[in-house]
Short mmCIF file of C-alpha atoms and ligand atoms in Angstrom, two decimals:
data_model
loop_
_atom_site.label_atom_id
_atom_site.label_comp_id
_atom_site.label_asym_id
_atom_site.label_seq_id
_atom_site.Cartn_x
_atom_site.Cartn_y
_atom_site.Cartn_z
CA MET A 1 34.45 0.96 3.88
CA PHE A 2 30.69 1.41 4.17
CA ASP A 3 28.91 3.69 1.71
CA ILE A 4 26.81 5.21 4.48
CA MET A 5 26.77 5.00 8.23
CA ILE A 6 23.80 6.09 10.32
CA LYS A 7 25.25 7.04 13.65
CA ASN A 8 23.52 7.11 17.03
CA ALA A 9 20.13 5.82 15.92
CA ASN A 10 17.20 4.91 18.15
CA LEU A 11 16.20 1.85 16.17
CA ALA A 12 12.66 0.44 16.07
CA THR A 13 12.03 -2.46 13.69
CA PRO A 14 10.12 -5.70 13.33
CA GLN A 15 12.25 -8.73 12.55
CA GLY A 16 12.16 -11.56 10.04
CA ASN A 17 10.74 -12.24 6.60
CA MET A 18 7.28 -13.55 7.40
CA PRO A 19 4.04 -11.75 8.29
CA LYS A 20 3.52 -11.17 12.00
CA SER A 21 0.21 -11.88 13.66
CA GLY A 22 -1.33 -11.93 17.11
CA LYS A 23 1.05 -10.96 19.90
CA ALA A 24 4.03 -11.10 17.52
CA GLN A 25 2.56 -8.23 15.49
CA GLY A 26 3.49 -5.92 18.36
CA GLU A 27 6.95 -7.34 19.02
CA ILE A 28 9.30 -4.64 17.82
CA LEU A 29 13.03 -4.58 18.44
CA ILE A 30 13.85 -1.27 20.09
CA GLN A 31 17.55 -0.51 20.47
CA ASN A 32 18.89 2.90 21.38
CA ASN A 33 22.34 4.27 20.48
CA VAL A 34 23.16 2.02 17.55
CA ASP A 35 25.16 2.58 14.36
CA ILE A 36 24.07 1.09 11.03
CA GLY A 37 26.52 0.40 8.19
CA ILE A 38 25.21 0.35 4.62
CA LEU A 39 27.04 -1.13 1.63
CA ASP A 40 25.81 -1.55 -1.95
CA GLY A 41 22.26 -0.63 -0.96
CA LYS A 42 22.08 -3.33 1.73
CA ILE A 43 22.23 -3.22 5.49
CA ALA A 44 25.71 -4.57 6.19
CA LYS A 45 26.14 -4.21 9.95
CA ILE A 46 24.31 -3.00 13.05
CA ALA A 47 26.36 -2.38 16.18
CA PRO A 48 26.27 -0.48 19.46
CA ARG A 49 27.37 3.14 19.07
CA GLY A 50 31.04 3.44 18.08
CA GLU A 51 31.48 -0.30 17.45
CA LEU A 52 30.87 -0.59 13.71
CA GLY A 53 34.63 -1.03 13.25
CA THR A 54 34.68 0.20 9.64
CA PRO A 55 34.62 3.81 8.38
CA ALA A 56 32.01 5.12 5.95
CA GLN A 57 32.09 7.52 3.04
CA GLU A 58 29.08 9.39 4.32
CA VAL A 59 27.99 9.69 7.92
CA ILE A 60 24.46 10.64 8.94
CA ASN A 61 24.34 11.57 12.58
CA ALA A 62 20.85 10.68 13.77
CA ARG A 63 21.62 12.21 17.21
CA GLY A 64 19.24 9.84 18.98
CA ARG A 65 16.41 10.19 16.50
CA LEU A 66 13.97 7.37 15.77
CA VAL A 67 15.08 5.13 12.88
CA THR A 68 12.67 2.65 11.26
CA PRO A 69 12.42 0.63 8.08
CA GLY A 70 11.11 2.61 5.11
CA LEU A 71 7.32 2.47 5.04
CA VAL A 72 5.69 0.02 2.66
CA ASP A 73 2.44 1.26 1.12
CA SER A 74 0.77 -1.98 0.08
CA HIS A 75 -2.39 -0.53 -1.52
CA THR A 76 -2.49 2.43 -3.91
CA HIS A 77 -4.18 3.47 -7.15
CA LEU A 78 -1.26 5.76 -8.01
CA VAL A 79 -1.62 6.11 -11.80
CA PHE A 80 -4.69 8.11 -12.78
CA GLY A 81 -5.89 11.00 -14.89
CA GLY A 82 -7.74 13.97 -13.41
CA PHE A 83 -8.91 14.45 -9.83
CA ARG A 84 -12.37 14.29 -8.19
CA GLN A 85 -12.56 17.31 -5.92
CA ASN A 86 -16.17 17.83 -7.04
CA GLU A 87 -17.19 14.65 -5.16
CA LEU A 88 -16.29 15.84 -1.68
CA GLN A 89 -19.08 18.37 -1.57
CA MET A 90 -21.50 15.73 -2.89
CA LYS A 91 -20.41 13.32 -0.16
CA LEU A 92 -20.80 15.93 2.55
CA ALA A 93 -24.28 16.65 1.22
CA GLY A 94 -25.12 12.98 1.75
CA ALA A 95 -24.25 11.24 -1.54
CA GLN A 96 -22.83 7.77 -0.94
CA TYR A 97 -19.63 6.52 -2.62
CA LEU A 98 -21.51 3.75 -4.48
CA GLU A 99 -24.30 6.14 -5.55
CA ILE A 100 -21.77 8.45 -7.19
CA LEU A 101 -20.29 5.44 -9.01
CA ALA A 102 -23.72 4.20 -10.11
CA ALA A 103 -24.42 7.65 -11.59
CA GLY A 104 -21.32 7.34 -13.80
CA GLY A 105 -19.04 9.35 -11.50
CA GLY A 106 -16.45 8.04 -9.06
CA ILE A 107 -14.17 5.42 -10.59
CA LEU A 108 -15.89 5.85 -13.96
CA SER A 109 -15.02 9.54 -14.14
CA THR A 110 -11.38 8.68 -13.41
CA VAL A 111 -11.57 6.06 -16.17
CA LYS A 112 -12.56 8.77 -18.64
CA ALA A 113 -9.71 11.01 -17.57
CA THR A 114 -7.19 8.16 -17.59
CA ARG A 115 -8.18 7.01 -21.06
CA ALA A 116 -7.79 10.60 -22.28
CA ALA A 117 -4.36 11.08 -20.71
CA SER A 118 -1.19 10.27 -22.64
CA PHE A 119 1.42 7.86 -21.33
CA ASP A 120 3.78 10.77 -20.62
CA GLU A 121 1.13 12.75 -18.77
CA LEU A 122 0.33 9.77 -16.54
CA CYS A 123 4.01 9.12 -15.99
CA ASP A 124 4.87 12.71 -15.05
CA LYS A 125 1.94 12.94 -12.68
CA ALA A 126 2.69 9.64 -10.93
CA GLU A 127 6.37 10.55 -10.72
CA GLY A 128 5.44 13.72 -8.85
CA PHE A 129 3.45 11.67 -6.35
CA LEU A 130 6.34 9.23 -5.90
CA ASN A 131 8.76 12.07 -5.14
CA ASP A 132 6.45 13.30 -2.40
CA MET A 133 5.81 9.78 -1.10
CA ILE A 134 9.53 9.12 -0.61
CA ASP A 135 9.87 12.50 1.09
CA HIS A 136 7.15 11.31 3.49
CA GLY A 137 8.96 8.06 4.32
CA THR A 138 7.42 5.55 1.88
CA THR A 139 10.13 3.55 0.12
CA THR A 140 8.08 0.77 -1.53
CA THR A 141 4.60 0.94 -2.96
CA GLU A 142 2.09 -1.28 -4.62
CA VAL A 143 0.19 0.22 -7.58
CA LYS A 144 -3.08 -1.03 -9.04
CA SER A 145 -4.31 -0.41 -12.55
CA GLY A 146 -8.10 -0.26 -12.91
CA TYR A 147 -8.77 3.12 -14.48
CA GLY A 148 -8.80 1.76 -18.01
CA LEU A 149 -11.32 -1.08 -17.95
CA ASP A 150 -10.11 -1.90 -21.46
CA PHE A 151 -6.95 -3.70 -22.47
CA GLU A 152 -5.13 -0.69 -23.96
CA THR A 153 -5.60 1.68 -21.05
CA GLU A 154 -4.95 -0.95 -18.38
CA LEU A 155 -1.72 -1.77 -20.23
CA LYS A 156 -0.85 1.94 -20.43
CA GLN A 157 -1.17 2.21 -16.65
CA LEU A 158 0.96 -0.87 -16.05
CA GLU A 159 3.59 0.39 -18.49
CA VAL A 160 3.77 3.60 -16.50
CA VAL A 161 4.41 1.50 -13.39
CA ARG A 162 7.16 -0.45 -15.19
CA LYS A 163 8.88 2.73 -16.39
CA LEU A 164 8.74 4.37 -12.97
CA ASN A 165 10.00 1.22 -11.28
CA ILE A 166 13.08 1.37 -13.50
CA HIS A 167 13.72 5.10 -13.34
CA HIS A 168 12.51 6.14 -9.92
CA ASP A 169 14.07 5.40 -6.54
CA MET A 170 10.75 4.01 -5.28
CA ASP A 171 10.28 0.25 -5.60
CA LEU A 172 6.93 -0.53 -7.21
CA VAL A 173 4.86 -3.71 -7.29
CA ALA A 174 2.16 -3.81 -9.97
CA THR A 175 -1.35 -5.19 -9.64
CA PHE A 176 -3.73 -5.64 -12.57
CA MET A 177 -7.20 -4.48 -11.55
CA GLY A 178 -9.25 -4.59 -14.73
CA ALA A 179 -12.18 -5.62 -12.52
CA HIS A 180 -12.31 -2.30 -10.68
CA ALA A 181 -15.75 -1.34 -12.05
CA VAL A 182 -18.11 -2.33 -14.84
CA PRO A 183 -17.24 -0.08 -17.82
CA THR A 184 -20.01 2.15 -19.18
CA LYS A 185 -20.08 0.13 -22.40
CA PHE A 186 -21.18 -2.90 -20.36
CA ALA A 187 -23.71 -1.10 -18.14
CA GLY A 188 -26.34 -3.64 -17.08
CA ASN A 189 -24.21 -6.47 -18.48
CA ALA A 190 -21.53 -7.06 -15.88
CA ASP A 191 -21.31 -10.72 -16.94
CA GLY A 192 -20.42 -9.60 -20.45
CA TYR A 193 -17.44 -7.69 -19.06
CA VAL A 194 -16.52 -10.59 -16.76
CA ASN A 195 -16.42 -12.87 -19.81
CA LEU A 196 -14.26 -10.40 -21.71
CA LEU A 197 -11.85 -10.23 -18.77
CA ILE A 198 -11.67 -14.02 -18.47
CA ASN A 199 -11.48 -14.88 -22.15
CA GLU A 200 -9.35 -12.05 -23.49
CA ILE A 201 -7.97 -9.41 -21.18
CA ILE A 202 -6.54 -11.60 -18.40
CA PRO A 203 -4.74 -14.00 -20.77
CA LYS A 204 -3.30 -11.08 -22.77
CA MET A 205 -2.28 -9.25 -19.62
CA ALA A 206 -0.57 -12.37 -18.31
CA ASP A 207 1.45 -12.53 -21.55
CA GLU A 208 2.57 -8.92 -21.04
CA GLY A 209 4.07 -9.94 -17.69
CA LEU A 210 3.75 -6.46 -16.18
CA ALA A 211 1.74 -7.30 -13.07
CA GLU A 212 2.39 -9.80 -10.32
CA PHE A 213 -1.04 -9.58 -8.69
CA CYS A 214 -4.65 -9.44 -9.86
CA ASP A 215 -7.19 -7.55 -7.73
CA ILE A 216 -10.96 -7.10 -7.98
CA PHE A 217 -13.56 -4.78 -6.45
CA CYS A 218 -15.91 -7.37 -4.92
CA GLU A 219 -18.68 -5.04 -3.83
CA ASP A 220 -22.40 -4.43 -3.92
CA SER A 221 -23.38 -3.29 -7.44
CA VAL A 222 -19.82 -3.79 -8.73
CA PHE A 223 -18.73 -7.48 -8.91
CA ASN A 224 -20.57 -10.05 -6.84
CA VAL A 225 -18.90 -13.01 -5.14
CA GLU A 226 -19.56 -15.43 -8.01
CA GLN A 227 -18.20 -13.03 -10.63
CA SER A 228 -15.21 -12.28 -8.40
CA ARG A 229 -14.52 -15.98 -7.93
CA ARG A 230 -14.60 -16.61 -11.70
CA ILE A 231 -12.26 -13.72 -12.47
CA LEU A 232 -9.79 -14.56 -9.74
CA GLN A 233 -9.74 -18.25 -10.62
CA ALA A 234 -8.91 -17.31 -14.20
CA ALA A 235 -6.21 -14.92 -12.99
CA LYS A 236 -4.73 -17.62 -10.76
CA LYS A 237 -4.66 -20.04 -13.68
CA HIS A 238 -2.67 -17.46 -15.63
CA GLY A 239 -0.10 -17.10 -12.86
CA PHE A 240 -1.28 -13.99 -11.01
CA LYS A 241 -1.21 -13.89 -7.24
CA LEU A 242 -4.49 -12.66 -5.84
CA LYS A 243 -5.79 -9.65 -3.94
CA ILE A 244 -9.39 -8.68 -3.23
CA HIS A 245 -11.05 -5.38 -2.35
CA ALA A 246 -13.24 -7.20 0.15
CA ASP A 247 -16.21 -6.01 2.18
CA GLU A 248 -15.24 -2.33 1.90
CA ILE A 249 -18.75 -0.93 2.06
CA VAL A 250 -21.14 -3.90 2.15
CA ASP A 251 -20.43 -7.34 3.65
CA LEU A 252 -20.71 -9.46 0.51
CA GLY A 253 -18.42 -12.26 1.68
CA GLY A 254 -15.20 -11.03 0.07
CA ALA A 255 -13.12 -11.95 3.11
CA LYS A 256 -14.36 -15.52 2.93
CA LEU A 257 -13.63 -15.65 -0.78
CA ALA A 258 -10.09 -14.39 -0.19
CA ALA A 259 -9.50 -17.20 2.29
CA GLU A 260 -11.11 -19.77 -0.04
CA LEU A 261 -8.90 -18.78 -2.99
CA GLY A 262 -5.70 -18.45 -0.96
CA ALA A 263 -5.41 -14.76 -1.81
CA THR A 264 -2.26 -13.00 -0.64
CA SER A 265 -4.39 -10.22 0.83
CA ALA A 266 -7.94 -9.11 1.55
CA GLU A 267 -8.13 -5.33 1.53
CA HIS A 268 -10.43 -2.81 3.28
CA LEU A 269 -12.64 -5.20 5.33
CA ILE A 270 -14.58 -2.36 6.99
CA ALA A 271 -17.83 -4.33 6.80
CA ALA A 272 -16.40 -7.86 7.13
CA SER A 273 -18.55 -10.21 9.23
CA ASP A 274 -17.44 -12.45 12.09
CA GLU A 275 -17.63 -15.35 9.66
CA GLY A 276 -15.34 -13.51 7.22
CA LEU A 277 -12.81 -12.77 9.93
CA GLN A 278 -12.90 -16.39 11.14
CA ALA A 279 -12.20 -17.55 7.59
CA LEU A 280 -9.24 -15.17 7.33
CA ALA A 281 -7.93 -16.38 10.67
CA GLN A 282 -7.84 -19.94 9.28
CA SER A 283 -5.94 -18.83 6.16
CA ASP A 284 -2.58 -17.29 5.26
CA THR A 285 -4.25 -14.18 3.83
CA ILE A 286 -3.03 -10.82 5.11
CA ALA A 287 -5.60 -8.13 5.96
CA ILE A 288 -4.62 -4.80 4.42
CA LEU A 289 -6.48 -2.03 6.25
CA LEU A 290 -6.91 1.52 4.98
CA PRO A 291 -7.70 3.89 7.83
CA ALA A 292 -7.48 7.09 5.75
CA THR A 293 -10.39 5.78 3.65
CA SER A 294 -12.57 5.28 6.72
CA PHE A 295 -11.70 8.81 7.79
CA TYR A 296 -12.34 10.31 4.36
CA LEU A 297 -15.60 8.49 3.63
CA GLY A 298 -16.87 8.93 7.18
CA LYS A 299 -17.16 5.15 7.49
CA PRO A 300 -16.43 2.98 10.53
CA TYR A 301 -12.87 1.85 11.12
CA ALA A 302 -12.20 -1.80 10.27
CA ARG A 303 -12.03 -4.15 13.26
CA ALA A 304 -8.25 -4.22 13.46
CA ARG A 305 -8.11 -5.12 17.16
CA ASP A 306 -10.37 -8.12 16.60
CA MET A 307 -8.21 -9.16 13.65
CA VAL A 308 -4.99 -9.00 15.65
CA ASN A 309 -6.67 -10.88 18.49
CA LEU A 310 -7.82 -13.56 16.04
CA GLY A 311 -4.26 -13.97 14.74
CA ILE A 312 -4.81 -12.35 11.33
CA PRO A 313 -1.68 -10.49 10.17
CA VAL A 314 -2.65 -6.86 9.63
CA ALA A 315 -1.03 -4.43 7.20
CA ILE A 316 -1.82 -0.72 6.85
CA ALA A 317 -1.74 1.22 3.60
CA SER A 318 -2.79 4.62 2.26
CA ASP A 319 -5.28 3.55 -0.47
CA PHE A 320 -4.06 6.64 -2.35
CA ASN A 321 -6.64 7.32 -5.09
CA PRO A 322 -8.49 10.38 -6.40
CA GLY A 323 -11.83 9.48 -4.79
CA SER A 324 -11.92 7.81 -1.40
CA SER A 325 -8.40 8.61 -0.17
CA PRO A 326 -6.60 11.46 -1.93
CA SER A 327 -3.64 11.14 0.45
CA PHE A 328 -0.49 9.05 0.16
CA ASN A 329 0.74 10.09 3.58
CA MET A 330 1.52 6.90 5.49
CA GLN A 331 2.30 8.94 8.60
CA LEU A 332 -1.33 10.00 8.64
CA ALA A 333 -2.40 6.36 8.13
CA LEU A 334 -0.28 5.39 11.16
CA THR A 335 -1.85 7.98 13.44
CA LEU A 336 -5.33 7.00 12.25
CA ALA A 337 -4.49 3.34 12.88
CA TYR A 338 -3.60 4.25 16.44
CA ILE A 339 -6.63 6.44 17.09
CA GLY A 340 -9.20 4.72 14.87
CA TYR A 341 -8.13 1.08 15.18
CA ARG A 342 -6.51 1.31 18.61
CA LEU A 343 -3.50 -0.53 17.24
CA HIS A 344 -0.48 0.01 19.45
CA PRO A 345 2.31 1.97 17.70
CA CYS A 346 4.44 -1.21 17.66
CA GLU A 347 1.62 -3.20 16.00
CA ALA A 348 0.99 -0.40 13.52
CA LEU A 349 4.69 -0.11 12.66
CA THR A 350 4.78 -3.82 11.77
CA ALA A 351 1.61 -3.25 9.73
CA ALA A 352 3.22 -0.46 7.71
CA THR A 353 6.57 -2.21 7.18
CA LEU A 354 7.05 -5.99 7.40
CA ASN A 355 3.41 -7.04 7.01
CA GLY A 356 2.96 -4.60 4.12
CA ALA A 357 6.10 -5.99 2.46
CA CYS A 358 4.81 -9.57 2.88
CA ALA A 359 1.44 -8.54 1.43
CA ILE A 360 3.19 -7.57 -1.82
CA GLY A 361 5.62 -10.48 -1.90
CA LEU A 362 8.69 -8.62 -0.60
CA GLY A 363 9.14 -9.98 2.92
CA GLU A 364 12.56 -11.38 2.06
CA THR A 365 14.11 -8.04 1.17
CA LYS A 366 12.02 -5.26 2.72
CA GLY A 367 10.18 -4.27 5.86
CA THR A 368 12.84 -4.62 8.57
CA ILE A 369 16.24 -3.21 9.46
CA GLU A 370 18.34 -6.36 9.59
CA VAL A 371 21.66 -7.35 8.05
CA GLY A 372 21.17 -8.47 4.45
CA LYS A 373 17.93 -6.59 3.82
CA ASP A 374 17.65 -3.64 1.45
CA ALA A 375 18.77 -0.41 3.10
CA ASP A 376 15.39 1.32 2.90
CA ILE A 377 15.53 3.41 6.06
CA VAL A 378 13.82 6.46 7.51
CA VAL A 379 15.38 8.70 10.13
CA TRP A 380 12.48 10.54 11.75
CA ASP A 381 12.64 13.93 13.37
CA CYS A 382 11.23 12.22 16.46
CA PRO A 383 12.75 10.84 19.64
CA ASP A 384 10.64 7.67 19.71
CA LEU A 385 7.74 5.74 18.21
CA ASP A 386 5.12 7.25 20.53
CA TYR A 387 6.05 10.73 19.29
CA LEU A 388 5.80 9.69 15.63
CA PHE A 389 2.20 8.56 16.19
CA TYR A 390 1.27 11.48 18.39
CA ARG A 391 2.04 14.30 15.95
CA PHE A 392 -0.04 14.51 12.80
CA GLY A 393 -0.45 16.58 9.68
CA ASN A 394 3.19 17.65 9.42
CA ASN A 395 5.94 15.70 7.68
CA GLN A 396 8.13 14.16 10.37
CA VAL A 397 10.80 12.74 8.08
CA TYR A 398 14.37 13.84 8.79
CA THR A 399 16.20 11.72 6.20
CA VAL A 400 15.29 8.86 3.86
CA ILE A 401 17.89 6.35 2.70
CA LYS A 402 17.05 4.33 -0.38
CA ASN A 403 19.07 2.40 -2.96
CA GLY A 404 22.34 3.15 -1.22
CA GLY A 405 21.82 6.91 -1.22
CA VAL A 406 20.12 9.70 0.65
CA THR A 407 16.98 10.72 -1.22
CA TYR A 408 15.56 13.23 1.21
CA GLU A 409 17.24 15.40 3.75
CA ILE A 410 15.89 18.34 5.68
CA ASP A 411 18.31 21.26 5.79
O1 LIG B 501 -11.13 5.60 -7.49
O2 LIG B 501 -12.68 5.35 -5.99
N1 LIG B 501 -12.61 1.89 -3.58
N2 LIG B 501 -11.74 1.73 -5.55
C1 LIG B 501 -12.46 0.98 -4.61
C2 LIG B 501 -11.49 2.93 -5.14
C3 LIG B 501 -12.04 3.04 -3.88
C4 LIG B 501 -10.76 3.94 -5.91
C5 LIG B 501 -11.59 5.01 -6.49
ZN1 LIG B 502 -8.34 0.38 -3.45
#
């Protein structure tokens, strides 16, 4: 007896456990009229319609709707105090993202609000976001700290992630990002903060064991390449896997550094040079691209087509944060990837499922609909993949299946 059966699905899924690149990024298995049996939270059987051979306690009739793996959001800053609605008007009046940060706003204003917020406040707020994210088809998400810039507050953020990972249906992967900005206390002395990170905060954070990855904002007037290299080498020594916010606004050489250090992912890459992309193409690093950020900051779209053509595996994520992307809607990210990057819907689906899962170390269990994988599944109120990408702004989820149960169902 299956726990759940999804009947009459139009299945679209990448296959396998490893990141897909080049032509393979667009190779999606599309199978109409299939039934999917789910047992103990895992995908137990996939068969042509009517041939599952075993009954189920609960039957979801997809009636020919599109069924895909749950979306994997591989880059978010989910846990934060306050919001930054005041910045939008400033940006539209011509203020640049890095100018707002240099004036003590941007990330630094969120740091103030996050330090001031209690653990419970942060937890309740993030939990609300997670509820909405699942309702929009995201079933796994990465979460970065980085709004503390001191040990206590960074730890508070990561403890929120741990608690939510235990109590919420969403699967969370934590990234320590103490090097998200230079804290006000160290203004003009970035090296002082880099030393504190290397000598104290990173070793202590490694002992806490709450984060699998370490990330850094390698950017003009934030952390330069040499500082980024020192921090990430220390993090690697302490057992963290590496991520880099690379070449988001200025081409500093973050992509090259990611390749040099064997980082799991290089993220943003809007301004990455040919040399940076060549270095990524020679490495195993996954490019995580954030189209909603390009849209929201009015910046160019990263060169996703070039990356796919060069054989770099591309993932797509929301970059949900209170400044440059106050949206966790991965459906929006998919449509923007199609229109802004010119990724084909099949390439973009791989980017938002299997490649995203691989970019956060979960390729073995997430990102595809195959027997043995976790049953993280979205039934869309859409006939096919083209339709999912064509509509935008409305929530197209019909049902989400997660942890062996139905978490979201339209009535
Ligand atoms: O809060 O502005 N780019 N970090 C690097 C961000 C955007 C998040 C923020
Ligand atoms: Zn980010």
